[in-house]
Coordinates of C-alpha atoms in Angstrom, one line a residue:
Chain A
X931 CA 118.6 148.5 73.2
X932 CA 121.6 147.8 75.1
X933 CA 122.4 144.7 76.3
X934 CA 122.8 145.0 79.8
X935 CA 121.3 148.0 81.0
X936 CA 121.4 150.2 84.3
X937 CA 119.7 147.8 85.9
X938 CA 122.5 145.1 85.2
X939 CA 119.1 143.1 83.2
X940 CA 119.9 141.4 79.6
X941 CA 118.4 142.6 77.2
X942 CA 116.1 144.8 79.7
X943 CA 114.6 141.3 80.9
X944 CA 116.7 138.7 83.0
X945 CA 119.2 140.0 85.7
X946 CA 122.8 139.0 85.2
X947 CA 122.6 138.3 88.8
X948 CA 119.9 136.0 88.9
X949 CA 121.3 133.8 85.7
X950 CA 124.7 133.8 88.0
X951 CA 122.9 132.4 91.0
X952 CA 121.1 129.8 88.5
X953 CA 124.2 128.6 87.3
X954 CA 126.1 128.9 90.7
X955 CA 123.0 126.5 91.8
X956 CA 123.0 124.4 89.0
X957 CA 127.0 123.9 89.4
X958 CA 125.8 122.7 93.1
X959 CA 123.4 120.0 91.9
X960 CA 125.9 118.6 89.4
X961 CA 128.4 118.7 92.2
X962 CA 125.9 116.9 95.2
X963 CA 124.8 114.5 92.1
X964 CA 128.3 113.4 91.3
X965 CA 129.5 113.1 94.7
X966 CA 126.5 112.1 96.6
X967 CA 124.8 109.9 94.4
X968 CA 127.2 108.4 92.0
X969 CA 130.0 107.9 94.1
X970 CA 133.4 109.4 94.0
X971 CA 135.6 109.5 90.8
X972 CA 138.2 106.7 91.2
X973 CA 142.1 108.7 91.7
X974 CA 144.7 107.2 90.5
X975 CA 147.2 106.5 92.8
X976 CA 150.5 105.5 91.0
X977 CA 151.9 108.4 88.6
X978 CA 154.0 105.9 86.5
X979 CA 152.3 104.2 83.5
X980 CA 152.8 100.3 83.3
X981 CA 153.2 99.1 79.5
X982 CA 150.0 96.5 78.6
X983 CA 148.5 95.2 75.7
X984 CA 144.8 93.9 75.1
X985 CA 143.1 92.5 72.2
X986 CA 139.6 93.7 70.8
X987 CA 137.2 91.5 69.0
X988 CA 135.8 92.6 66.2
X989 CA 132.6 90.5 64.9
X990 CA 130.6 89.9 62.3
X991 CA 132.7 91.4 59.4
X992 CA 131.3 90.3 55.6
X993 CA 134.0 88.5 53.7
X994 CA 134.1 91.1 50.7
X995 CA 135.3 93.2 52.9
X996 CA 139.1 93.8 53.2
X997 CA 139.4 95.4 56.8
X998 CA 143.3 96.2 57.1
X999 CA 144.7 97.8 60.4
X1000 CA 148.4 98.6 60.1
X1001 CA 150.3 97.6 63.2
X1002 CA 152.2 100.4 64.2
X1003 CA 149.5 102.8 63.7
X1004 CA 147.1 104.6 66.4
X1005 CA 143.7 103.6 67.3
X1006 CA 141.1 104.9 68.9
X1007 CA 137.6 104.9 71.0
X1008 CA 135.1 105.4 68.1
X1009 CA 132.3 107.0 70.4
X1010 CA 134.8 109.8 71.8
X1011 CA 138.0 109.8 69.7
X1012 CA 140.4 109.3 72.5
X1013 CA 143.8 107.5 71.9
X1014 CA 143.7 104.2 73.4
X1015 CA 146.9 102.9 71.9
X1016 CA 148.6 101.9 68.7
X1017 CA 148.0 98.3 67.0
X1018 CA 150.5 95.7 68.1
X1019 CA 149.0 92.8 66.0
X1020 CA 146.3 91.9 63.9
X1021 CA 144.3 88.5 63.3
X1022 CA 141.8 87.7 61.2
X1023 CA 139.9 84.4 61.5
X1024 CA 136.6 82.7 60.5
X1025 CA 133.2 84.0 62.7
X1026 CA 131.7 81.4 64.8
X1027 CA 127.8 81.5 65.8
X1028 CA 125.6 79.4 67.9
X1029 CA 122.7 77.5 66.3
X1030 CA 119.8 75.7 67.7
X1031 CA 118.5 72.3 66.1
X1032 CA 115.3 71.5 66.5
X1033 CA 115.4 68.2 65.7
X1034 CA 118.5 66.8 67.6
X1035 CA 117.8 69.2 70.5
X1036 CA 121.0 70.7 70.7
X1037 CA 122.9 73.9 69.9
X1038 CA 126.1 73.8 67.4
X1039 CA 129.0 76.3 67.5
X1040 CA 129.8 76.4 63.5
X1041 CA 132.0 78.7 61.3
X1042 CA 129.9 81.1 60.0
X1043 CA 129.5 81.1 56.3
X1044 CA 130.9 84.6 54.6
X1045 CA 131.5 86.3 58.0
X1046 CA 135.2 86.6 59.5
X1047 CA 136.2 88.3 63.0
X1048 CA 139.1 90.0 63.8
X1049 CA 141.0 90.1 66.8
X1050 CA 143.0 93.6 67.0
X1051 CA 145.9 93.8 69.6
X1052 CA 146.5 96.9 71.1
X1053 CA 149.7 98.0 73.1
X1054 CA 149.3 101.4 74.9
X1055 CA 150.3 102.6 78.7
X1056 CA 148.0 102.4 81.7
X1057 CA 147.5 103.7 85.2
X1058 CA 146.6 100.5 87.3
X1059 CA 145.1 100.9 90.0
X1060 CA 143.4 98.5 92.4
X1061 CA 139.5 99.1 90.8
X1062 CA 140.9 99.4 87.4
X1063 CA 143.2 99.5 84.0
X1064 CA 143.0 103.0 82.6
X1065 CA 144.2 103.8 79.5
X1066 CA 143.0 107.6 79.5
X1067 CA 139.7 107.8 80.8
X1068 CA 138.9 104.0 79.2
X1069 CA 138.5 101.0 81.7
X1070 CA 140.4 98.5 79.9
X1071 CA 138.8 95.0 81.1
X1072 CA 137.5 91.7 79.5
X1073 CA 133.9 91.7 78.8
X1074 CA 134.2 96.3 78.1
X1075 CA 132.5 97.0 75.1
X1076 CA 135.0 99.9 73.0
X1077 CA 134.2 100.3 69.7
X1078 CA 137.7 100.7 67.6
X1079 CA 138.6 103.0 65.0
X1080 CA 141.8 104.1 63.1
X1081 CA 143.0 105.1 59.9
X1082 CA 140.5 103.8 57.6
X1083 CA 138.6 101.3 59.5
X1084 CA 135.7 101.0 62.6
X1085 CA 134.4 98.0 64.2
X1086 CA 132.1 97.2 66.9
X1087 CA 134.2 95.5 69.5
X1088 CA 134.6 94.2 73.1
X1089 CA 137.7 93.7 74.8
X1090 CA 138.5 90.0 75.2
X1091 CA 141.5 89.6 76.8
X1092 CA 144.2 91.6 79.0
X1093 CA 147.7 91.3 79.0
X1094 CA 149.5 93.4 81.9
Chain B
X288 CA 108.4 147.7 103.7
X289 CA 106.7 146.9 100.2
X290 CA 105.9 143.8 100.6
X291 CA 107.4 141.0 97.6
X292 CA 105.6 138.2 96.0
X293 CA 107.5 135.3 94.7
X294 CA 108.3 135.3 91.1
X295 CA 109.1 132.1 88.9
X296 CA 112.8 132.3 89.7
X297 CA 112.7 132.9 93.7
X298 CA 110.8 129.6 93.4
X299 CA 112.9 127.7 91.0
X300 CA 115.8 128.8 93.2
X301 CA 113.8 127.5 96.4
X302 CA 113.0 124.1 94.9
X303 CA 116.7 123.4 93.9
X304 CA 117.9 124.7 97.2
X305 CA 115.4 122.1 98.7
X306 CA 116.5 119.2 96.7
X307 CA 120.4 119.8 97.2
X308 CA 119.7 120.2 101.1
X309 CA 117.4 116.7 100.3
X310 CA 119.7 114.8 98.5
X311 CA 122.8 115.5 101.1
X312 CA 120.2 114.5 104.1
X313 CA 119.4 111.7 102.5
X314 CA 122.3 110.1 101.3
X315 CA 124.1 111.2 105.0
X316 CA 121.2 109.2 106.9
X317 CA 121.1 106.2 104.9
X318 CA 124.0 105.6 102.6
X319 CA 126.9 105.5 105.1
X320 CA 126.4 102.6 107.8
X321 CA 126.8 103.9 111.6
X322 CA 126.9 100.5 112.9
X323 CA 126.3 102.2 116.3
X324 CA 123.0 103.8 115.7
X325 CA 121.5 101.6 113.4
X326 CA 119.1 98.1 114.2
X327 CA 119.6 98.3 117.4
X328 CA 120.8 94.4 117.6
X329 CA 123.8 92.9 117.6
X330 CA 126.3 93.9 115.3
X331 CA 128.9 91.5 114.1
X332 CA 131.5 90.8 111.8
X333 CA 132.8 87.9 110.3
X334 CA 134.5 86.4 107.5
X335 CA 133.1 85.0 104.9
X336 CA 132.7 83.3 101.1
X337 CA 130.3 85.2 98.9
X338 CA 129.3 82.7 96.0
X339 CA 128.3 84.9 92.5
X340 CA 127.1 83.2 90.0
X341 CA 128.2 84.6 85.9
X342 CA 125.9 82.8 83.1
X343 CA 126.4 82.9 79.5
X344 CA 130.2 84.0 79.7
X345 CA 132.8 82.6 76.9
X346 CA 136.6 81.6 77.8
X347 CA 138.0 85.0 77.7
X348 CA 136.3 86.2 80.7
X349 CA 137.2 82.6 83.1
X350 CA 140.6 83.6 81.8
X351 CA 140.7 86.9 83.6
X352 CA 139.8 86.0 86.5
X353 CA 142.5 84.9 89.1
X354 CA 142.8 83.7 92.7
X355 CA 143.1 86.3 94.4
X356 CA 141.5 89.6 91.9
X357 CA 139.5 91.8 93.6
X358 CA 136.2 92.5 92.8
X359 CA 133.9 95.1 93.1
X360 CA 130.6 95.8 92.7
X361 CA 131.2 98.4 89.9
X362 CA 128.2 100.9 90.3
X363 CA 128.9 101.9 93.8
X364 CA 132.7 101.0 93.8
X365 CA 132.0 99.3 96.9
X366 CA 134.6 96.0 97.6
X367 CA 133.5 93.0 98.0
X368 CA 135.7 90.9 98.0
X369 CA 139.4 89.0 97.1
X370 CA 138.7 85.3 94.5
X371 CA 139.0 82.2 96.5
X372 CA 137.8 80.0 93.5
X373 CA 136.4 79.8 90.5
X374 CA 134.4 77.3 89.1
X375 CA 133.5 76.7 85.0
X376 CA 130.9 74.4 84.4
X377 CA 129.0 74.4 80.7
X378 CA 126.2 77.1 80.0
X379 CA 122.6 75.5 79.4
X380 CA 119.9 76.2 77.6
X381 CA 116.6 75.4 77.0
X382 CA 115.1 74.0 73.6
X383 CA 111.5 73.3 72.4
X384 CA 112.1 70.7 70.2
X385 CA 110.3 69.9 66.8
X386 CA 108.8 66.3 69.0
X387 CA 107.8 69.6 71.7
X388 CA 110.0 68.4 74.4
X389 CA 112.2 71.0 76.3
X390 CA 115.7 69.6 76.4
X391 CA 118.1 71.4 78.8
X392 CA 121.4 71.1 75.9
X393 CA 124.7 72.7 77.1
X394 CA 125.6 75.6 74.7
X395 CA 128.8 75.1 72.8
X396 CA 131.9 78.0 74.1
X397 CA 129.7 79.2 76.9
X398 CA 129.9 78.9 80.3
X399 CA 128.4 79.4 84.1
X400 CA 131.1 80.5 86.4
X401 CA 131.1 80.2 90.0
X402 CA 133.3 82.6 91.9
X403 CA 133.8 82.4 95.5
X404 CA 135.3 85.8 97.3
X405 CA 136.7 85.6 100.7
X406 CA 134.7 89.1 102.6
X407 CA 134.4 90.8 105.6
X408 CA 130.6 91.0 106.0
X409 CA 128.8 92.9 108.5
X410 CA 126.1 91.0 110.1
X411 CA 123.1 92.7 111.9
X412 CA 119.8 92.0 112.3
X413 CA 118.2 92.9 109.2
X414 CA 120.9 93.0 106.8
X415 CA 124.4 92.0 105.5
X416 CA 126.8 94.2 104.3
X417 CA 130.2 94.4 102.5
X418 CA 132.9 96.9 102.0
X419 CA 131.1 98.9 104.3
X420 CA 127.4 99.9 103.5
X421 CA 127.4 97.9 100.4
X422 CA 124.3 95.1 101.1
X423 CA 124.1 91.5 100.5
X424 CA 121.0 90.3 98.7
X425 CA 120.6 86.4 97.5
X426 CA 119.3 86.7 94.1
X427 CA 120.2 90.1 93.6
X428 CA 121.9 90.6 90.5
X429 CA 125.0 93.0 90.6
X430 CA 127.7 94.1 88.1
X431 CA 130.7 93.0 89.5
X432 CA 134.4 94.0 88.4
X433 CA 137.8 93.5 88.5
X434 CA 140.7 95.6 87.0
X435 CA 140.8 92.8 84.7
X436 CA 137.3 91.8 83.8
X437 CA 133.5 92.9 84.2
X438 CA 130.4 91.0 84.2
X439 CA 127.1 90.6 85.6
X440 CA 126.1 88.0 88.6
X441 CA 123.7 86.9 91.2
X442 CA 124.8 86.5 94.2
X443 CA 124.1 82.7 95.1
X444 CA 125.6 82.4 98.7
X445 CA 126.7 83.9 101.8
X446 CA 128.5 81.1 103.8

């Protein structure tokens, strides 16, 4: 059997021409969808990239383990792999968590025994524009959650502070 | 003629025909605000302070935030507005003690921020809106960001 035939059907069965006009509609839909409903892309305006740094927080790392980011080296988004800049400093410093007592009726922010955080700055270059800090495609802004990665390490991180 | 009956795929293409023509109707008619044709009342625009209110925040994200950032509400990109003010005051919480009273204890590192933007708002009849078709609910709660900072908010005030 060929696999279009005379008839310009696959495999005898589907037209080519109708799975074009599916996809050509399909392509619409997206298209109406991302315009129409989600809003437009942001553009960045300014072609020049403006040097900034910003620090992740990484939480809730165990004391036996060594975590050791080399500054100098590139690190990345761990849920897409893009570049988002290379590690300018690295801090490492006791966890903190809140607790509640019950019997004084109040909460307590105390070191947390055998867990450490670690604060990881990051230089890299940014488009600004008025809505936001892009490094790539990744809004850099306190409060973003991007999970870090690099040679030998990953952490589950927020971005907690913005330096332009 | 030979007359043709629908198959499967004349009517799948129909139905996502329909709903591309739908959606662009749709969102043409009610997203973008035609101050002209809409209400029917009076139509007016002033300045004025929205009040958003961010619980549960630590330090880092009062430190962001600057007089004179602007923020956004960052779904529909829609502006909202340039900081006037911002306020930190400590977080609360409630506890149900061992005695079973409910104490109201500030929680240690977090805060309630208060941030005040200077707006335009659109004032009609039924509605207020910002940065265009963007509309003002009291109690509604929004994400709101900077090129600095997100968060989420209510908003607590139109003044």
């Amino acid at each position: 059997m060929k696999v279009i035939d005379r008839k310009a059907r696959l495999f005898g069965k589907v037209s080519v021409i109708d799975i074009l006009i599916i996809v050509v509609l399909l392509a619409a839909l997206f298209f109406v969808y991302t315009y129409f409903v989600k809003g437009t892309p942001e553009v960045v305006m300014n072609e020049e990239k403006e040097a900034i740094e910003f620090v992740v927080e990484v939480k809730n790392i165990h004391n036996d383990i060594e975590v050791k980011p080399t500054i100098g080296q590139p690190i990345y988004n761990s849920n897409n792999n893009t570049y988002i800049g290379e590690i300018a400093d690295v801090s490492i410093l006791p966890d903190e968590v809140i607790l509640t007592d019950y019997e004084s009726g109040e909460f307590r922010l105390i070191e947390e025994e055998g867990q450490k955080r670690m604060l990881i700055t990051v230089s890299a270059d940014a488009d600004l524009t008025d809505r936001y800090t892009l490094v790539g495609s990744e809004k850099i802004r306190v409060g973003q959650q991007l999970n870090v990665k690099g040679k030998g390490f990953a952490g589950f991180s927020y971005i907690v502070e913005v330096r332009k | 003629m030979k007359k043709r009956r629908l198959n499967r795929l004349d009517i799948f293409i129909l139905v996502v025909v329909i709903v591309i023509i739908g959606i662009f109707i749709f969102k043409k008619t009610t997203d973008i605000y035609d101050p002209y044709k809409s209400d029917g009342g009076a139509i007016v625009t002033k300045e004025a302070t929205l009040t958003y209110v961010i619980e549960d925040v630590r330090d880092y994200s009062y430190n962001a935030i600057k007089v004179g950032d602007r923020f956004y509400d960052d779904d529909s990109g829609s502006y909202l507005g340039e900081v006037s003010e911002v306020i930190k005051a400590p977080y609360h919480k409630n506890i149900l003690t061992n005695e079973g009273e409910y104490v109201y204890a500030p929680v240690p590192g977090k805060y309630t921020l208060y941030i005040r933007l200077s707006s335009q708002v659109l004032e009609t009849d039924q509605k207020y809106l910002a940065g265009g078709n963007f509309e003002l609910k009291i109690n509604s709660r929004i994400r709101l960001a900077s090129n600095s900072v997100f968060f989420e908010g209510a908003l607590a005030e139109i003044n």
